[in-house]
PDB file of C-alpha atoms in Angstrom:
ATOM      1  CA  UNK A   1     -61.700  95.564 137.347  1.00 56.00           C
ATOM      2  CA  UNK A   2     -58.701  95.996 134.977  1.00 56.00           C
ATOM      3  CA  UNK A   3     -58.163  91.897 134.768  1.00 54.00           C
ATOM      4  CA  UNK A   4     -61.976  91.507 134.394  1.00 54.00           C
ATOM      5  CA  UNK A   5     -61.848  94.115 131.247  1.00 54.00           C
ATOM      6  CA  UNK A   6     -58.868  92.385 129.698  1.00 54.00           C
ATOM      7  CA  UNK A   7     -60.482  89.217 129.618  1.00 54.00           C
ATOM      8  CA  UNK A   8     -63.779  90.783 128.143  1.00 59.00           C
ATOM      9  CA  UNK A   9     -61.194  91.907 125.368  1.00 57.00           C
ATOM     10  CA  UNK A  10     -58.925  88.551 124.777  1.00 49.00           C
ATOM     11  CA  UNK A  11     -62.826  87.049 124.327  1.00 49.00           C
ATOM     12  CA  UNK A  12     -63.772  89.127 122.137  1.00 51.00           C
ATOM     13  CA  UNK A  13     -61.266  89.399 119.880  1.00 50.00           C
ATOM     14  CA  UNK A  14     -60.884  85.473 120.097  1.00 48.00           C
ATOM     15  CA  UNK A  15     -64.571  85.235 118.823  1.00 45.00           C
ATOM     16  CA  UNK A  16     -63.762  87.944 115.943  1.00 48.00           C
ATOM     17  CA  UNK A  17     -61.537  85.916 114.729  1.00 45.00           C
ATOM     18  CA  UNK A  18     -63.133  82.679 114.790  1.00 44.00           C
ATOM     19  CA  UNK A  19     -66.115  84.243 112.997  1.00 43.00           C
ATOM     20  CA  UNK A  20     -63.708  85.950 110.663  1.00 41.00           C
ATOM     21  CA  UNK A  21     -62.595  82.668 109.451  1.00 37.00           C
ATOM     22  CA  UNK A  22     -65.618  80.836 109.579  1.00 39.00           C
ATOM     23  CA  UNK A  23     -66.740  83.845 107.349  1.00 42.00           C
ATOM     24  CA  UNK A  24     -63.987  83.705 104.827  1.00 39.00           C
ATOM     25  CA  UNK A  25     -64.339  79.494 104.973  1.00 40.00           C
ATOM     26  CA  UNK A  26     -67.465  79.382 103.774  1.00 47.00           C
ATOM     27  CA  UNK A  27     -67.623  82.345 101.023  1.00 56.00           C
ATOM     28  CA  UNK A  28     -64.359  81.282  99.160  1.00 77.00           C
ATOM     29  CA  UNK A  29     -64.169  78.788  96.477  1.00 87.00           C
ATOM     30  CA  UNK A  30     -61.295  77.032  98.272  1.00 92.00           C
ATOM     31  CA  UNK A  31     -63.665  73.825  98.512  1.00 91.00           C
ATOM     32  CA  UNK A  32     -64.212  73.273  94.930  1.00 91.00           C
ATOM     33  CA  UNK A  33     -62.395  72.611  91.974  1.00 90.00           C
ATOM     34  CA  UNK A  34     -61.063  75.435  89.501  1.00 90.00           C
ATOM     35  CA  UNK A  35     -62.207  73.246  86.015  1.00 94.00           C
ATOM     36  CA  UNK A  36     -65.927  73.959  85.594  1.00 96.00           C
ATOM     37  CA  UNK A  37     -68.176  71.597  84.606  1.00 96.00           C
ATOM     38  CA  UNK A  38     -71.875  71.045  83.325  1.00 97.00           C
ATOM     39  CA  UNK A  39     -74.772  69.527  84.964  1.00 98.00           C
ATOM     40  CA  UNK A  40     -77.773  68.682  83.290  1.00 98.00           C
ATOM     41  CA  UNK A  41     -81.168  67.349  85.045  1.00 98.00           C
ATOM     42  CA  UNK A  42     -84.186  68.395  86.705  1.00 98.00           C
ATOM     43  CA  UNK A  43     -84.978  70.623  89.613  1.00 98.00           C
ATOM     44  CA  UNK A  44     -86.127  68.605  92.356  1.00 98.00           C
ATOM     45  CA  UNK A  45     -86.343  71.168  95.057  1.00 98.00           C
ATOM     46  CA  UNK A  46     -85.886  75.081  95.604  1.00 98.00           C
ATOM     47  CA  UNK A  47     -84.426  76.415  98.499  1.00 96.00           C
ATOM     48  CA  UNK A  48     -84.527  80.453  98.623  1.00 94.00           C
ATOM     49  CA  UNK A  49     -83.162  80.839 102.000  1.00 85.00           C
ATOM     50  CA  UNK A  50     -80.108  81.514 103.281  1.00 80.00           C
ATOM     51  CA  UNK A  51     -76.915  81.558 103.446  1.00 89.00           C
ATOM     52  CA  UNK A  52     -77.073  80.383  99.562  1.00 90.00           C
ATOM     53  CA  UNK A  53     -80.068  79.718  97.664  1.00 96.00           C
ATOM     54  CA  UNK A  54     -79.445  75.944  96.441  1.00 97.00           C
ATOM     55  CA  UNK A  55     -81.428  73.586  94.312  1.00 98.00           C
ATOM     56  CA  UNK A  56     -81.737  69.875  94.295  1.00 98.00           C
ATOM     57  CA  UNK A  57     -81.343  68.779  90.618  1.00 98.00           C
ATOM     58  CA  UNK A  58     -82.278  65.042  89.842  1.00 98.00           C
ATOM     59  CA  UNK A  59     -80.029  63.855  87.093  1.00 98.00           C
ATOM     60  CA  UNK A  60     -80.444  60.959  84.365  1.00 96.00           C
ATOM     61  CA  UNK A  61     -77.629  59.059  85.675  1.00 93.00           C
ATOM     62  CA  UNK A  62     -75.668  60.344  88.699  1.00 94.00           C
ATOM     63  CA  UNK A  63     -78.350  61.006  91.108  1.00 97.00           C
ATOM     64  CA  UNK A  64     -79.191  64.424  93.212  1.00 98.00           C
ATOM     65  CA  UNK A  65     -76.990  67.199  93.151  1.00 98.00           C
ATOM     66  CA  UNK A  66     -77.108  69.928  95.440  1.00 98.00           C
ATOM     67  CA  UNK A  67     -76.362  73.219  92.911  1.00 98.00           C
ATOM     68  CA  UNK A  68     -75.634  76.137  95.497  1.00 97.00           C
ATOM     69  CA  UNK A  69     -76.342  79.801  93.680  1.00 97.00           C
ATOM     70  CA  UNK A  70     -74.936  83.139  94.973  1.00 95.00           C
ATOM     71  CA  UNK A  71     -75.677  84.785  98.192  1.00 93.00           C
ATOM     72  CA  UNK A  72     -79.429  85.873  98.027  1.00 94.00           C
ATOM     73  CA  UNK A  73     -78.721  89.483  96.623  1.00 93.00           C
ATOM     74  CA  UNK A  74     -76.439  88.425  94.091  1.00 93.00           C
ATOM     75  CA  UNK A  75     -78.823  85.458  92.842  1.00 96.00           C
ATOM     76  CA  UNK A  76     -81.350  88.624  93.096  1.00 96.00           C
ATOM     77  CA  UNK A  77     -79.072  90.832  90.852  1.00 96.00           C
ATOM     78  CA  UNK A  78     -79.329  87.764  88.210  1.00 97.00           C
ATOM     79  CA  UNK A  79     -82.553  87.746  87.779  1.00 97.00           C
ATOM     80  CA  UNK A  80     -83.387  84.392  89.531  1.00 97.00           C
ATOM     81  CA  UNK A  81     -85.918  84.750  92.368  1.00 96.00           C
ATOM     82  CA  UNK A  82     -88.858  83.369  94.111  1.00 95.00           C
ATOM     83  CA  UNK A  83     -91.219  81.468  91.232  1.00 95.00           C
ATOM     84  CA  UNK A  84     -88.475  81.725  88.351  1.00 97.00           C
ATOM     85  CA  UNK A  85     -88.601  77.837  88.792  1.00 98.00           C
ATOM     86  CA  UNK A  86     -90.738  75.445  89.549  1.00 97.00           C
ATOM     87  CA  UNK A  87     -90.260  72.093  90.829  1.00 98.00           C
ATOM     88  CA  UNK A  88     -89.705  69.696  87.006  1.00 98.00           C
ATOM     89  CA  UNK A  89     -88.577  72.159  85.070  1.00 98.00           C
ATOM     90  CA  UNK A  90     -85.167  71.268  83.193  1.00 98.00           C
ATOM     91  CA  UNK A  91     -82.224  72.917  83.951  1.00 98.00           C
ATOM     92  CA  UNK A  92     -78.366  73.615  82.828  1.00 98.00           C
ATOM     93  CA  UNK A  93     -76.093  74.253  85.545  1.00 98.00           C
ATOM     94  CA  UNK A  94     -72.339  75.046  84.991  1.00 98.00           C
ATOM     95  CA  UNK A  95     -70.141  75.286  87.943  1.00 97.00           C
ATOM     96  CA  UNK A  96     -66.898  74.419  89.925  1.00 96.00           C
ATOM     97  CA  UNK A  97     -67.681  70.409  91.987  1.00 96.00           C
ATOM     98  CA  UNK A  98     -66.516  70.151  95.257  1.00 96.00           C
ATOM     99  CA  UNK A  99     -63.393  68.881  95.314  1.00 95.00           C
ATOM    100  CA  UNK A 100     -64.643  65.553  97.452  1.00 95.00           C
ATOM    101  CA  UNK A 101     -65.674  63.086  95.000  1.00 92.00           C
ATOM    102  CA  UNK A 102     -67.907  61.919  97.192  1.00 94.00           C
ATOM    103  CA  UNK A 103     -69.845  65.122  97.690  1.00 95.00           C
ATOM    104  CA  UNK A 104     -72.443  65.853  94.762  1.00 97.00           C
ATOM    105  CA  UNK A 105     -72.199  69.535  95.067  1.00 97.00           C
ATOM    106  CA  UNK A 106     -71.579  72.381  92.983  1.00 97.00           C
ATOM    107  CA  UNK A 107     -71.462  75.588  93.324  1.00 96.00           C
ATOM    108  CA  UNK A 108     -73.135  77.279  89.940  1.00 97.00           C
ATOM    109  CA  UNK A 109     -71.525  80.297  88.097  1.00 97.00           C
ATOM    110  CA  UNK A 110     -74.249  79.776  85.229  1.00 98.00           C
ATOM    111  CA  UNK A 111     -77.825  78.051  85.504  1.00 98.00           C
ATOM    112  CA  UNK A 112     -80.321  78.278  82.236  1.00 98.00           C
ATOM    113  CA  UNK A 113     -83.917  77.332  83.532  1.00 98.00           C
ATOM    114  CA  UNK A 114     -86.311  76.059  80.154  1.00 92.00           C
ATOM    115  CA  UNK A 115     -84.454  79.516  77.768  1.00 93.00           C
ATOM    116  CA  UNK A 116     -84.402  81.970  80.368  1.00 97.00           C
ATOM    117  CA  UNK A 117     -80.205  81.800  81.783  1.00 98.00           C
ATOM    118  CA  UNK A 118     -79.107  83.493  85.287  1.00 98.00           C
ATOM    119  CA  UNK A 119     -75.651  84.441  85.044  1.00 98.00           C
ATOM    120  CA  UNK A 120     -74.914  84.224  88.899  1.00 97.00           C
ATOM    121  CA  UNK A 121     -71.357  85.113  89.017  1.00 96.00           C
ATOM    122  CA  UNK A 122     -71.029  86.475  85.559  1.00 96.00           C
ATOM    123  CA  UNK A 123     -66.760  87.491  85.953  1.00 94.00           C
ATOM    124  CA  UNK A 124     -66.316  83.531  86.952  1.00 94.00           C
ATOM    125  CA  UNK A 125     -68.179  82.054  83.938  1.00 95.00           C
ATOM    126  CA  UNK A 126     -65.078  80.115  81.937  1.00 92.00           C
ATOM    127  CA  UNK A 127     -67.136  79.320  78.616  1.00 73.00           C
ATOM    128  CA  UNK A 128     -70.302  81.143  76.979  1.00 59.00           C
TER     129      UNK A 128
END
């Protein structure tokens, strides 16, 4: 019985950990770079969902970029939510690229949609 609990305990603790890390993997900004940049194209498609809300912006001349936003309450808390975008409509992302070159993602700080602007992570913005 004693062995049988022990085991229950190495497991568990095993899994906290792994999900721990998993955790912290994915919310840091380990993956992309600390010099922001700007994106400029179209949205091509909205994803609300989570873990991240992202959008698919279609750019003049490098393609689709996947922009990921902030978890959903935070992209809440900036004002960007279901129907603030369409689908077309222009937009300004600035963000930190992933730090693969061969990755076209970002993960936006900053996205202005037509005038309206969503400050997702407002502390992390580096220009205004």
């Amino acid at each position: 019985m004693r062995v049988l609990f022990t085991k229950q305990i190495v497991l568990s603790a095993a899994l906290a950990a792994a999900f721990a890390t998993g955790a912290a993997a994915h919310h840091g900004w380990s993956w992309a770079e600390a010099e922001q940049m700007e994106l400029r194209g179209t949205i091509q498609k909205i994803s609300m969902g989570g873990p991240h809300p992202a959008l698919d912006v279609a750019t003049a001349d490098d393609g689709v970029w996947r922009v990921e936003l902030g978890n959903p309450r935070q992209t809440e808390r900036s004002g960007f939510v279901e129907g603030s975008a369409k689908n077309g409509d222009p937009i300004v992302a600035i963000g930190n690229r992933s730090l693969d070159r061969n990755e076209k993602r970002m993960k936006a700080v900053r996205i202005t949609v037509g005038e309206k602007r969503y400050d997702i992570y407002p502390d992390r913005i580096q220009t205004n």
